[in-house]
Coordinates of C-alpha atoms and ligand atoms in Angstrom, one line a residue:
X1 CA -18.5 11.4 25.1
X2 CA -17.5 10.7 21.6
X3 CA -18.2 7.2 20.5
X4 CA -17.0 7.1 16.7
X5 CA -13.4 7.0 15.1
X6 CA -13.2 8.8 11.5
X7 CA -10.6 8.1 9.1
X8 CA -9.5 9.3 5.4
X9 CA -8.4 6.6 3.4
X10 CA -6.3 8.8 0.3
X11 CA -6.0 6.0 -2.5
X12 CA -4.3 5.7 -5.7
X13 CA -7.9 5.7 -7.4
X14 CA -10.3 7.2 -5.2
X15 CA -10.8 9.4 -1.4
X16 CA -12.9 7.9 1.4
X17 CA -14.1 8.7 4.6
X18 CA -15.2 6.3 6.7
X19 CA -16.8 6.4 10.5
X20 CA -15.7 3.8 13.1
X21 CA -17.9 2.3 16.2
X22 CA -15.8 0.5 19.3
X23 CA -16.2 -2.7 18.0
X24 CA -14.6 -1.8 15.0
X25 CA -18.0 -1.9 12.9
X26 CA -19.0 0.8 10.0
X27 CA -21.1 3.5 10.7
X28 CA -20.6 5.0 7.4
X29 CA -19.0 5.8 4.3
X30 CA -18.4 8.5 1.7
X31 CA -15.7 7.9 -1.2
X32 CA -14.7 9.9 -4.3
X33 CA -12.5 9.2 -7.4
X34 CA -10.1 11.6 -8.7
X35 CA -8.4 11.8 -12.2
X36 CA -5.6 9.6 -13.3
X37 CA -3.3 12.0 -15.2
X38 CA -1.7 10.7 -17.9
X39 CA 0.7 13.5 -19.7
X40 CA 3.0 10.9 -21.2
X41 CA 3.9 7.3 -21.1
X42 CA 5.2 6.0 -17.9
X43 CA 3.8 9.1 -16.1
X44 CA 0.4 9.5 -13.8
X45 CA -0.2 12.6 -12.1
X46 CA -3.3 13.6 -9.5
X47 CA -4.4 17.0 -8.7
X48 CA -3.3 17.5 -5.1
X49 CA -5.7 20.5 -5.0
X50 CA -8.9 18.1 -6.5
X51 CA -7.5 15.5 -3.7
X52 CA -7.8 17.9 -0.7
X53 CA -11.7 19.2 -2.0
X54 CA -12.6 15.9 -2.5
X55 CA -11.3 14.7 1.7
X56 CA -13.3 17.5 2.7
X57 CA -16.6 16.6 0.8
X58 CA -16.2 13.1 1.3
X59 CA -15.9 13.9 5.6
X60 CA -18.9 16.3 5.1
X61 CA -21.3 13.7 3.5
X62 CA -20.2 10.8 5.5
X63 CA -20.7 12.5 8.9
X64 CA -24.3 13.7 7.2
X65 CA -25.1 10.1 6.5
X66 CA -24.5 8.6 9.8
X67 CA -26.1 11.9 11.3
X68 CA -22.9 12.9 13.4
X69 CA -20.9 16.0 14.1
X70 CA -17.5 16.4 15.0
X71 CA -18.4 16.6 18.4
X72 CA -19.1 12.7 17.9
X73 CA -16.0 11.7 16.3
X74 CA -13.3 11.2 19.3
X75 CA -10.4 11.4 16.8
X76 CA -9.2 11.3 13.2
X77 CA -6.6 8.8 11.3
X78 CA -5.5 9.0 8.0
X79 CA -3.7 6.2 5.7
X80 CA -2.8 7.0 2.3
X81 CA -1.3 5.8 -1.2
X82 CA 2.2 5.5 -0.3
X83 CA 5.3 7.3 -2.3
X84 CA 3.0 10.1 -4.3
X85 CA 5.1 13.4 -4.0
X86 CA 3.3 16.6 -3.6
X87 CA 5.5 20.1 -3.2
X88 CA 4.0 23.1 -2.4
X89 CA 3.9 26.6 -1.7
X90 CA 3.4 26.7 2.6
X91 CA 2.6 30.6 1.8
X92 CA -0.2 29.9 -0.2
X93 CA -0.9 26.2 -0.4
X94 CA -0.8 26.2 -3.8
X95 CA 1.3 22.7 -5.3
X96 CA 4.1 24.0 -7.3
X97 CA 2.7 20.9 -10.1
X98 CA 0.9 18.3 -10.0
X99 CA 1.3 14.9 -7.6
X100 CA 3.7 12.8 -9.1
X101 CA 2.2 9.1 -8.2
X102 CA 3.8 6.0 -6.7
X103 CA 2.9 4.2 -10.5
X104 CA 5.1 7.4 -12.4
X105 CA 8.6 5.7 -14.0
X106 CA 10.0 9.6 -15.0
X107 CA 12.7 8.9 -12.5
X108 CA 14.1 5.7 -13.8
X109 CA 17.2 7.5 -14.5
X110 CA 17.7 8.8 -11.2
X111 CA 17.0 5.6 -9.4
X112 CA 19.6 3.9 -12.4
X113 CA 22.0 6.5 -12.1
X114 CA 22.3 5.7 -8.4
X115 CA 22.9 2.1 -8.8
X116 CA 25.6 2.9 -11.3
X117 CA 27.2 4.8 -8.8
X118 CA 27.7 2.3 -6.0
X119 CA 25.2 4.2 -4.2
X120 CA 22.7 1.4 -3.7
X121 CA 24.2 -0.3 -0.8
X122 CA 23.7 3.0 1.7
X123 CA 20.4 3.2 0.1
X124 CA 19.4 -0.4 1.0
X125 CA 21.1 -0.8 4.5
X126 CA 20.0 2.8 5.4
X127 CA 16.6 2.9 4.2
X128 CA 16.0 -0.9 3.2
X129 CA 15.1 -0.3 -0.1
X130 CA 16.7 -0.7 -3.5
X131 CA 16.9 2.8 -5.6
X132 CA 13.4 2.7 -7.9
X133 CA 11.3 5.2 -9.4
X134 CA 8.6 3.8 -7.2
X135 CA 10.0 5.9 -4.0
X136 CA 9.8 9.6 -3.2
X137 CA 13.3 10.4 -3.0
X138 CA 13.6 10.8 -6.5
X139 CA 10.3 12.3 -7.5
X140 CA 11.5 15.4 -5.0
X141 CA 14.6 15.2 -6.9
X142 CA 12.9 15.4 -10.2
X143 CA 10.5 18.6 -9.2
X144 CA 13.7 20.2 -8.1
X145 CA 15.1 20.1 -11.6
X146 CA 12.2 20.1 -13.7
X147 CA 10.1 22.9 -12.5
X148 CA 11.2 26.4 -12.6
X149 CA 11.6 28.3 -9.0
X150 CA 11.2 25.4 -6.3
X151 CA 15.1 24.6 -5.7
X152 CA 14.9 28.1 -4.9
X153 CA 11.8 28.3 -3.1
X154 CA 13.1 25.2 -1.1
X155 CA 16.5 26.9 0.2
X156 CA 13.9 30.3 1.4
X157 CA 12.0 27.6 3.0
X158 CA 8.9 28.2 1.0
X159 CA 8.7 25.0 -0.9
X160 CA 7.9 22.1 1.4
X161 CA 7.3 18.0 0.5
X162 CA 4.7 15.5 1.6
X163 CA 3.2 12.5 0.4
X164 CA -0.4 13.0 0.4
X165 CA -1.1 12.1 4.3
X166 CA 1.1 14.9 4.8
X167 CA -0.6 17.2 2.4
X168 CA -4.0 16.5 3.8
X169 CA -2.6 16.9 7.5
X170 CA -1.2 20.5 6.8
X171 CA -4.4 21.2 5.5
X172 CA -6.8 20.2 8.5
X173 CA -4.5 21.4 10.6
X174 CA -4.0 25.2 9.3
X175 CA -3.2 25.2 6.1
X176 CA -1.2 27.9 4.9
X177 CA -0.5 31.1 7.9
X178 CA -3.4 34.0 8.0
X179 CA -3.8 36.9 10.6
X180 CA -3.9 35.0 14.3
X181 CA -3.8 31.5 13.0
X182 CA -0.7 29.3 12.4
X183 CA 0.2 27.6 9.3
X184 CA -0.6 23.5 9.6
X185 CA 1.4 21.0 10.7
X186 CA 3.9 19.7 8.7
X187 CA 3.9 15.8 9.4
X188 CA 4.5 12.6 8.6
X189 CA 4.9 9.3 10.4
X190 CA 7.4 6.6 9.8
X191 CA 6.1 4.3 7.5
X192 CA 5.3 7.2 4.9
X193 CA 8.6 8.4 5.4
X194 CA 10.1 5.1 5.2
X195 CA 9.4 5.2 1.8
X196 CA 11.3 8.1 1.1
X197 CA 14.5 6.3 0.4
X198 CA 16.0 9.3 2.8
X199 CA 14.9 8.0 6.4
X200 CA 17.4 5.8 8.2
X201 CA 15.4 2.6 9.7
X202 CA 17.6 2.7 12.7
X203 CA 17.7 6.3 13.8
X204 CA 13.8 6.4 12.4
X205 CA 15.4 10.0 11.2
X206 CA 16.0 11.9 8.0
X207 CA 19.4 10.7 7.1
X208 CA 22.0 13.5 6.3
X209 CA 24.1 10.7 3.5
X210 CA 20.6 10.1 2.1
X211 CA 19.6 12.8 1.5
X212 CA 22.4 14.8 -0.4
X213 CA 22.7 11.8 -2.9
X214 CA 19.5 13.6 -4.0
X215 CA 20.7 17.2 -3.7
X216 CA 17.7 18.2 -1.6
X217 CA 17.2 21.0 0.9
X218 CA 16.2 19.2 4.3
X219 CA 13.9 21.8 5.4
X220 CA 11.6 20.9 2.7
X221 CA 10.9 17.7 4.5
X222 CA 8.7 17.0 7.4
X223 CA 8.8 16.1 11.2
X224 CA 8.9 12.4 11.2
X225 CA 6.3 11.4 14.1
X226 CA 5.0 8.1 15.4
X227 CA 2.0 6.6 13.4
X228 CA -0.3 6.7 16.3
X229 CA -0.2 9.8 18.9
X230 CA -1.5 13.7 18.6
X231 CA -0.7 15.6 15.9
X232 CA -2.9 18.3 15.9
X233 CA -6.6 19.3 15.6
X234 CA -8.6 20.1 12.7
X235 CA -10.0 23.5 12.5
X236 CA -13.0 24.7 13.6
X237 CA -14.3 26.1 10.7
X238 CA -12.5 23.3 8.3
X239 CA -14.8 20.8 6.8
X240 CA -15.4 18.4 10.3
X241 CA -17.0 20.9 11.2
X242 CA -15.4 20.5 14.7
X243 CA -12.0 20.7 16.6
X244 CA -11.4 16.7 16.5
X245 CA -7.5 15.4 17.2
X246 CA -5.8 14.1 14.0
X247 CA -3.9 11.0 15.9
X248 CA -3.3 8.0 13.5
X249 CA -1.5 7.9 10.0
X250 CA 0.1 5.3 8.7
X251 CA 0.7 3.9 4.5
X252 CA -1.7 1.9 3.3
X253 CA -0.4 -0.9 3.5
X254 CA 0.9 -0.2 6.9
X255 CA -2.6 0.6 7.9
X256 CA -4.0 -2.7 6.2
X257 CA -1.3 -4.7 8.5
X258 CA -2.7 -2.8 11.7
X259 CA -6.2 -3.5 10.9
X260 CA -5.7 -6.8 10.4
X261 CA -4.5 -7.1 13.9
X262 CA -0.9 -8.2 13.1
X263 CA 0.4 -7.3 16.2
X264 CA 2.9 -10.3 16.9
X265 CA 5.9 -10.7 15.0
X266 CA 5.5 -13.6 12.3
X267 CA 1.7 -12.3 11.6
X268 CA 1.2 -11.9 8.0
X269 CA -1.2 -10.1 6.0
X270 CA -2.2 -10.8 1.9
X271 CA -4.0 -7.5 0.1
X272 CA -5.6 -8.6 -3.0
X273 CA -6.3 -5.5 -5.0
X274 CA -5.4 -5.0 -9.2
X275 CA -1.7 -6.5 -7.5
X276 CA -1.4 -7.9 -4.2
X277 CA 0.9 -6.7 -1.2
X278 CA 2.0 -8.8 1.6
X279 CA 3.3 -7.5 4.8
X280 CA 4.9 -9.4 7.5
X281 CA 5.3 -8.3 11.4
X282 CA 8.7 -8.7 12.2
X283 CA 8.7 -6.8 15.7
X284 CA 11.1 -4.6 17.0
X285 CA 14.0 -6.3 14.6
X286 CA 15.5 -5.0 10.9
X287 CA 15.3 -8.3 8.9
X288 CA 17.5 -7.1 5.9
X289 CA 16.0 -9.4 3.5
X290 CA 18.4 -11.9 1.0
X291 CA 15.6 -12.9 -0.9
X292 CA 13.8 -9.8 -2.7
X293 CA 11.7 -8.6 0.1
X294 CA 11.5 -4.4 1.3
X295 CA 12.7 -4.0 4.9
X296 CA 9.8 -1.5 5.8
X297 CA 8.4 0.1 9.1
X298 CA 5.3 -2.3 10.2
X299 CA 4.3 0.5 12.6
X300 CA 5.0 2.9 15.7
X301 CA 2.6 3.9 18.9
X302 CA 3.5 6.8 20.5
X303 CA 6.9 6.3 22.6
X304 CA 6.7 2.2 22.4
X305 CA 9.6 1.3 19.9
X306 CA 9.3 0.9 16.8
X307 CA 7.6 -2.3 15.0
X308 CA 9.8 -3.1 11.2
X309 CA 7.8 -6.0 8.7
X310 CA 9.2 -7.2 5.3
X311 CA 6.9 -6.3 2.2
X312 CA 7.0 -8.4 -1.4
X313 CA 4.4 -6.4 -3.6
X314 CA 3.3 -8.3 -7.0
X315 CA 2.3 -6.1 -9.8
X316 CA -0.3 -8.1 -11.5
X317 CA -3.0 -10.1 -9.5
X318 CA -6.4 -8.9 -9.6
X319 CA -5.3 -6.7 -13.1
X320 CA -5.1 -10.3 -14.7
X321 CA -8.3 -11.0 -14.0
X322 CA -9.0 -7.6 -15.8
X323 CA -6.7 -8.4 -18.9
X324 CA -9.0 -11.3 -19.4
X325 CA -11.9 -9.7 -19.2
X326 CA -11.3 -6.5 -21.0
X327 CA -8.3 -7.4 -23.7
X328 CA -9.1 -11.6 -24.0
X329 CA -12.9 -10.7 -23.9
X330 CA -13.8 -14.2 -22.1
X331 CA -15.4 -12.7 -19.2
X332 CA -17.9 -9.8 -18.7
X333 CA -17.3 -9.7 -15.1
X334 CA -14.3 -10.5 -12.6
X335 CA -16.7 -12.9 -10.4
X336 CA -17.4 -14.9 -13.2
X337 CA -13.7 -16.4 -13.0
X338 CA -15.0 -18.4 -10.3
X339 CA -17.6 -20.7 -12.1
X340 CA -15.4 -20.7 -14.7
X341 CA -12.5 -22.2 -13.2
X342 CA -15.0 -24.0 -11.2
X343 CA -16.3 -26.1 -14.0
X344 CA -13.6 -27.6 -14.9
X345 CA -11.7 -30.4 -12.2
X346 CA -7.8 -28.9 -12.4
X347 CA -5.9 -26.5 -14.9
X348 CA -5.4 -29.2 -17.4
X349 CA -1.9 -28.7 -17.7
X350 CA -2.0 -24.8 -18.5
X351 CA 0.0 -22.1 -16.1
X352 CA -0.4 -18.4 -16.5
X353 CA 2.4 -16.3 -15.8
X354 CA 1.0 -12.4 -15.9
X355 CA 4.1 -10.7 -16.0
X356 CA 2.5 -8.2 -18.3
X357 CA 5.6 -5.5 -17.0
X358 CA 7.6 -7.8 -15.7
X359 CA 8.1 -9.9 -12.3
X360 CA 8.9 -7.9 -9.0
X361 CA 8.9 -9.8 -5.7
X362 CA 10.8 -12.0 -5.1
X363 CA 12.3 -12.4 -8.4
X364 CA 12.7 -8.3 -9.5
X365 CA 13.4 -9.8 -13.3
X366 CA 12.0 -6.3 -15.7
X367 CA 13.2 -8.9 -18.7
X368 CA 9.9 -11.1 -17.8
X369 CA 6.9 -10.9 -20.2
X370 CA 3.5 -12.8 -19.7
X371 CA 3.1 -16.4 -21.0
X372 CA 0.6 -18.9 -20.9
X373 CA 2.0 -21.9 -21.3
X374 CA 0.8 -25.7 -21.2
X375 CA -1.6 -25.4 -23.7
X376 CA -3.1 -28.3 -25.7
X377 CA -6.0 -28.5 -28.3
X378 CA -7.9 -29.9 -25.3
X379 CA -8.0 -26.6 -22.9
X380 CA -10.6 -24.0 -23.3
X381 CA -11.2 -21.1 -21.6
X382 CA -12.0 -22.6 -18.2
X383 CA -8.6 -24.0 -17.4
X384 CA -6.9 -20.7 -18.1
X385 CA -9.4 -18.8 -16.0
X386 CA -8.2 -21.4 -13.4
X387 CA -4.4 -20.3 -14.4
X388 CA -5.3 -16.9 -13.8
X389 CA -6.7 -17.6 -10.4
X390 CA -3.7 -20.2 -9.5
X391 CA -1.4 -17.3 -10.4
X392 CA -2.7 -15.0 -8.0
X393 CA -1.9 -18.0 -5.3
X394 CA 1.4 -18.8 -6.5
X395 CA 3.2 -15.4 -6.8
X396 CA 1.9 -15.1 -3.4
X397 CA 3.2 -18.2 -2.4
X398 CA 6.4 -17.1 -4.0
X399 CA 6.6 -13.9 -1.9
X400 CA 6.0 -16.2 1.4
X401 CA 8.5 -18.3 0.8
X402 CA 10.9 -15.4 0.3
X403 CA 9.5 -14.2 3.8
X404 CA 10.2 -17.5 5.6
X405 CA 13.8 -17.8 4.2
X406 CA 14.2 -14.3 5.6
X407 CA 12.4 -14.5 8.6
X408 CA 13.2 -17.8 9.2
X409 CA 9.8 -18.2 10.8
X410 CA 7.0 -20.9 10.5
X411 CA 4.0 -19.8 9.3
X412 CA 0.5 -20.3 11.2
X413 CA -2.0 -18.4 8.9
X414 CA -2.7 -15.7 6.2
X415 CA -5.1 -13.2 7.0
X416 CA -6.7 -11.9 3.7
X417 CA -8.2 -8.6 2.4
X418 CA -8.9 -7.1 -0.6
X419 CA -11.5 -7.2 -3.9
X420 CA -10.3 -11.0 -5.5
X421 CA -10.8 -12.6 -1.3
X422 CA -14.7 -12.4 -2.6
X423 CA -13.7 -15.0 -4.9
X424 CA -14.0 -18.2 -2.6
X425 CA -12.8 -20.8 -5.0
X426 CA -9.3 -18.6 -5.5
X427 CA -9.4 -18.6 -1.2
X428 CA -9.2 -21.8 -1.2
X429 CA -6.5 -22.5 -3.9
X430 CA -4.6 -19.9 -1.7
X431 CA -4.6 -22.6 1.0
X432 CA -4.1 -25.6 -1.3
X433 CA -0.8 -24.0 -2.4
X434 CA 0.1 -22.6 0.8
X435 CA -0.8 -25.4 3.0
X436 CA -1.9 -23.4 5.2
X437 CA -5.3 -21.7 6.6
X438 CA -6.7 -18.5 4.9
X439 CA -8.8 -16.5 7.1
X440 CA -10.3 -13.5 6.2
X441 CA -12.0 -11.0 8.5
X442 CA -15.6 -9.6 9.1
X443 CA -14.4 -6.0 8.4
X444 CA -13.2 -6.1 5.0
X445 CA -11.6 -2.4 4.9
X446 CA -8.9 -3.2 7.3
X447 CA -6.7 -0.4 5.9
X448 CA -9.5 2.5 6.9
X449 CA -10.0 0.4 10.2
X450 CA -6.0 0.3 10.7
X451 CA -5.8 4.2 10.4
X452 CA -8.8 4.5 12.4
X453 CA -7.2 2.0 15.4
X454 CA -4.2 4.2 15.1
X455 CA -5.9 7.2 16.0
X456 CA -8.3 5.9 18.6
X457 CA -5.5 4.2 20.8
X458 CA -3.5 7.6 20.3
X459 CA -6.8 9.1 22.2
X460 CA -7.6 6.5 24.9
X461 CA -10.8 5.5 22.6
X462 CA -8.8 2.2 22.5
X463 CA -6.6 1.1 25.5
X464 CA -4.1 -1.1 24.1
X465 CA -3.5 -3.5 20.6
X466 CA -4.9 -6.6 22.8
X467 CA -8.4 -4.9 22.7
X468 CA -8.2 -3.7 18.8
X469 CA -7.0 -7.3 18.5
X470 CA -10.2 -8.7 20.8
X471 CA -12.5 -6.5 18.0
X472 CA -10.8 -8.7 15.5
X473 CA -13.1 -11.1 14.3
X474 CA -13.1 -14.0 11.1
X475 CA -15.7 -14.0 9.0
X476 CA -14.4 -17.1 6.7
X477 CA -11.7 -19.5 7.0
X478 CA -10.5 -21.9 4.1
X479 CA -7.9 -25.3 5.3
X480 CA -6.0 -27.1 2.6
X481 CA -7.1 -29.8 0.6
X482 CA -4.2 -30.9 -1.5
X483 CA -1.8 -33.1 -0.3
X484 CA 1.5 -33.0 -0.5
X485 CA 2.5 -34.2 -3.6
X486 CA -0.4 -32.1 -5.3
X487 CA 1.0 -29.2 -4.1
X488 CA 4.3 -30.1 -4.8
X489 CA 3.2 -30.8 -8.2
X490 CA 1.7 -27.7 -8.8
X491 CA 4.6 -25.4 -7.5
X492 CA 6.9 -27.5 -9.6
X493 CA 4.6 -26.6 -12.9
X494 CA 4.1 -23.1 -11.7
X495 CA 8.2 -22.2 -11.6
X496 CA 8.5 -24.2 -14.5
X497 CA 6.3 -21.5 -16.6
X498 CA 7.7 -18.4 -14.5
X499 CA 11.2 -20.0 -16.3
X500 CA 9.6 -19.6 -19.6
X501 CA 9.1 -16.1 -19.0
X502 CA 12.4 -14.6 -18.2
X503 CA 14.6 -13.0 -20.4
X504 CA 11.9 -12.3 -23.1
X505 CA 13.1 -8.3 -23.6
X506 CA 16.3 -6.7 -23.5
Ligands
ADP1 P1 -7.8 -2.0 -5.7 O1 -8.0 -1.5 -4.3 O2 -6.4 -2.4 -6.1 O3 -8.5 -1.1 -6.7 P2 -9.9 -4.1 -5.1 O4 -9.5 -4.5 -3.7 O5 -11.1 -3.2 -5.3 O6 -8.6 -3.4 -5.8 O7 -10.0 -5.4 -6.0 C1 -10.3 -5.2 -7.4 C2 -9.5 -6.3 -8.2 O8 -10.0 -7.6 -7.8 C3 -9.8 -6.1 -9.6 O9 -8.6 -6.3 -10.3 C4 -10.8 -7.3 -10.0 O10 -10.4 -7.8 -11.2 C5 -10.5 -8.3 -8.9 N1 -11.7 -9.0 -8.5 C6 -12.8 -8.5 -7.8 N2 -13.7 -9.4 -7.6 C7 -13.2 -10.6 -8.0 C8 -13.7 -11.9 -8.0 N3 -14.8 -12.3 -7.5 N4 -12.9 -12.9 -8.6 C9 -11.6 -12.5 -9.1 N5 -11.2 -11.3 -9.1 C10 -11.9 -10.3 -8.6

């Protein structure tokens, strides 16, 4: 009897495998970093081929470490950067160009030319998202028109898409068609597909409107599946090792939601990385958000319906903590911040507004440059690493808000991942602002545990979400100080400075 869960976790910086027990606990880990491509401004590009080696040596040496075989592992998830668009050859598995990732703006155009035409309203109902570069939809688009023989390839079926969950799927599965052997699978589930700007929330289906307003052939895209049930197996031969079920996939920060155990609707998870996502369980309803928010898939198991969440992304969180340590030059490392700010009783007055590129959720202003602001000859460095750390709590703050206009919910808790959450000082600003608790769990890499849950339960290695959320456990837990009027206070300063930033460039 297998008694371990695997999943690939396919980031924006770096691959990872990682084995599960049945509690939920580690057993091991393997991770690589690929290249960040950078051919012009405002483009990034991975490798999908250096991707794909690096998932099947990072499975290899993780299984070695814990000293298991496939025959251990009772299934396989995968959770991946969201949006990155590979296109490939299905006869020879060979990417037509490189990956073009979530971060690349070449399609700013297309996304603009959309809104010019009235199109945005289908877009948004349909899909719940505004046209951006940030989605796939347009990056297909793009490799359509930019690269020489794929439109064509694409109408002889050749040329087929996938974000990278698909691309490593078709790959485990098969890859291209040899002598007795079928080609892969080619899959994706409905949170990586609903952030395609082409799949219809309602119908969970690619959407035939959607799709021509960006001209492309629909057999290049794949099956839309459920995020947790059966896919396939992985190859004998291929790098497991072993014929294991692939069962689980989900986005990242889909994943991140499940492995948090935000199974009821008005459960809310915070993601502090180099920005910070938050994703909110709204059940089985579309909440078309008025206030800035994505209407996104949360999740779906097998047959069960569908679960939809609202996501508010911030660009700059953890990366300001970077700025100040790599461009201002005050600290040498990120944990520092904390005794820093620490050292001094409140921000004396000074508000740090890091919209290096702009603000996104909930205000979406592009006009918006960074400020600090507040400053007198009495500040030093301490109050604005203080600023920077406040910052991170009010744009989150900002997005929750947004969610509970939306939602029209109360909020009981945030549950917290992510690199800054080590920073307990910034933890418990969170729930000064917030007012309410921050709890953060014992397993730290919810979004590998989420893809991991996804596939278990698709195998019976889980029953149901009440045991994943049973394995659920808090490892810290910060209550507010402040009282009202503090926090009151503070907001007011804080949307006072975000003022000062808007309408800075044309
Ligand atoms: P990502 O997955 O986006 O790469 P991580 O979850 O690894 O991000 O978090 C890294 C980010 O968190 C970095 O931007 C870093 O500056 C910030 N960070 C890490 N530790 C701390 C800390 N103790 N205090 C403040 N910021 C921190």
């Amino acid at each position: 009897m297998a008694e371990y869960v695997g999943a690939i976790d396919q980031g924006t910086t770096s691959t990872r495998f990682m084995i599960f027990d049945h509690d939920g606990a580690e057993i091991a880990r393997h991770q690589l970093e690929h290249e960040q491509i950078l051919p012009r401004a405002g483009w990034v590009e991975h490798d999908p081929a250096e991707i794909w080696q690096n998932t099947q040596t990072a499975i290899a040496e993780a299984l070695k470490k814990a000293d298991l075989t496939a025959t251990d592992l009772a299934a396989i998830g995968i959770t991946n950067q969201r949006e990155t668009t590979v296109v490939w050859d299905r006869r020879t598995g060979e990417a037509y160009t490189n990956a073009i990732v979530w971060q690349d703006t070449r399609t700013d155009k297309i996304a603009a030319a959309l809104t010019e035409a009235g199109h945005d309203e289908v877009i948004k109902h349909k899909a719940g998202l505004p046209p951006a570069a940030y989605f796939s939809g347009g990056k297909i688009q793009w490799i359509l028109e930019n690269v020489d023989g794929v439109r064509e390839a694409a109408e002889a079926g050749h040329a087929i898409f996938g974000n990278t969950d698909t691309w490593l799927i078709w790959w485990l599965t098969g890859g291209p068609a040899q002598d007795g052997r079928d080609e892969g699978l080619h899959v994706t589930d409905v949170t990586n597909a609903g952030r395609t700007m082409l799949m219809d929330l309602e119908t969970l289906a690619w959407d035939d409107e959607l799709i021509a307003l960006f001209d492309i052939p629909k057999q290049m895209l794949p099956e839309i599946r459920s995020s947790s049930e059966v896919y396939g197996h992985t190859l004998a031969d291929g790098p497991v090792g072993g014929v294991v079920p692939v069962a689980g996939d989900l986005g990242d920060q889909h994943a991140a939601l499940f492995g948090q155990a935000c199974f009821e609707p008005g459960t809310l998870k915070n993601t502090y990385g180099t920005g910070n996502f938050l994703v909110l369980n709204t059940g089985t309803e579309i909440v078309r958000s008025s206030n800035g928010l994505l209407t996104t898939m949360g999740y779906k198991l097998g047959d069960q319906p569908a679960v939809y969440a609202l996501e508010g992304s911030i660009a700059v969180t953890g990366s300001a903590i970077q700025w100040l340590r790599d461009q201002l030059g005050v600290i040498k490392a990120a944990a520092e911040t904390e005794d820093l700010a620490k050292s001094v009783e409140d921000n004396g007055g000074v508000s740090f507004v890091p919209a290096f590129s702009g603000l996104f959720a909930p205000y979406w202003r592009p006009d918006a440059r960074g400020a600090i602001v507040g400053l007198s000859r009495y500040n030093t460095v301490a109050h604005i690493a203080r600023a920077a750390l406040e910052a991170v709590c009010y744009q989150s703050k900002d997005v929750v808000d947004a969610m509970i206009a939306d939602a029209d919910l109360e909020l009981e808790a945030l549950k917290v991942d992510g690199g800054i959450t080590a920073n307990e000082l910034c933890m418990q600003i969170q729930a000064d602002v917030l007012g309410v608790d921050v709890s953060k769990p014992v397993v730290a890499e919810t979004t590998c545990l989420g893809a991991a849950y996804a596939a278990g339960l698709a195998v019976g290695f889980w029953n149901d979400t009440d045991e994943l959320a049973r394995n659920w456990s808090e490892a810290s837990r910060w209550s507010p100080e402040w009282d009202d009027s503090q926090r009151e206070q503070g907001y007011a300063q804080w949307k006072k400075a975000v003022d000062r930033t808007l309408d800075w460039v044309d």
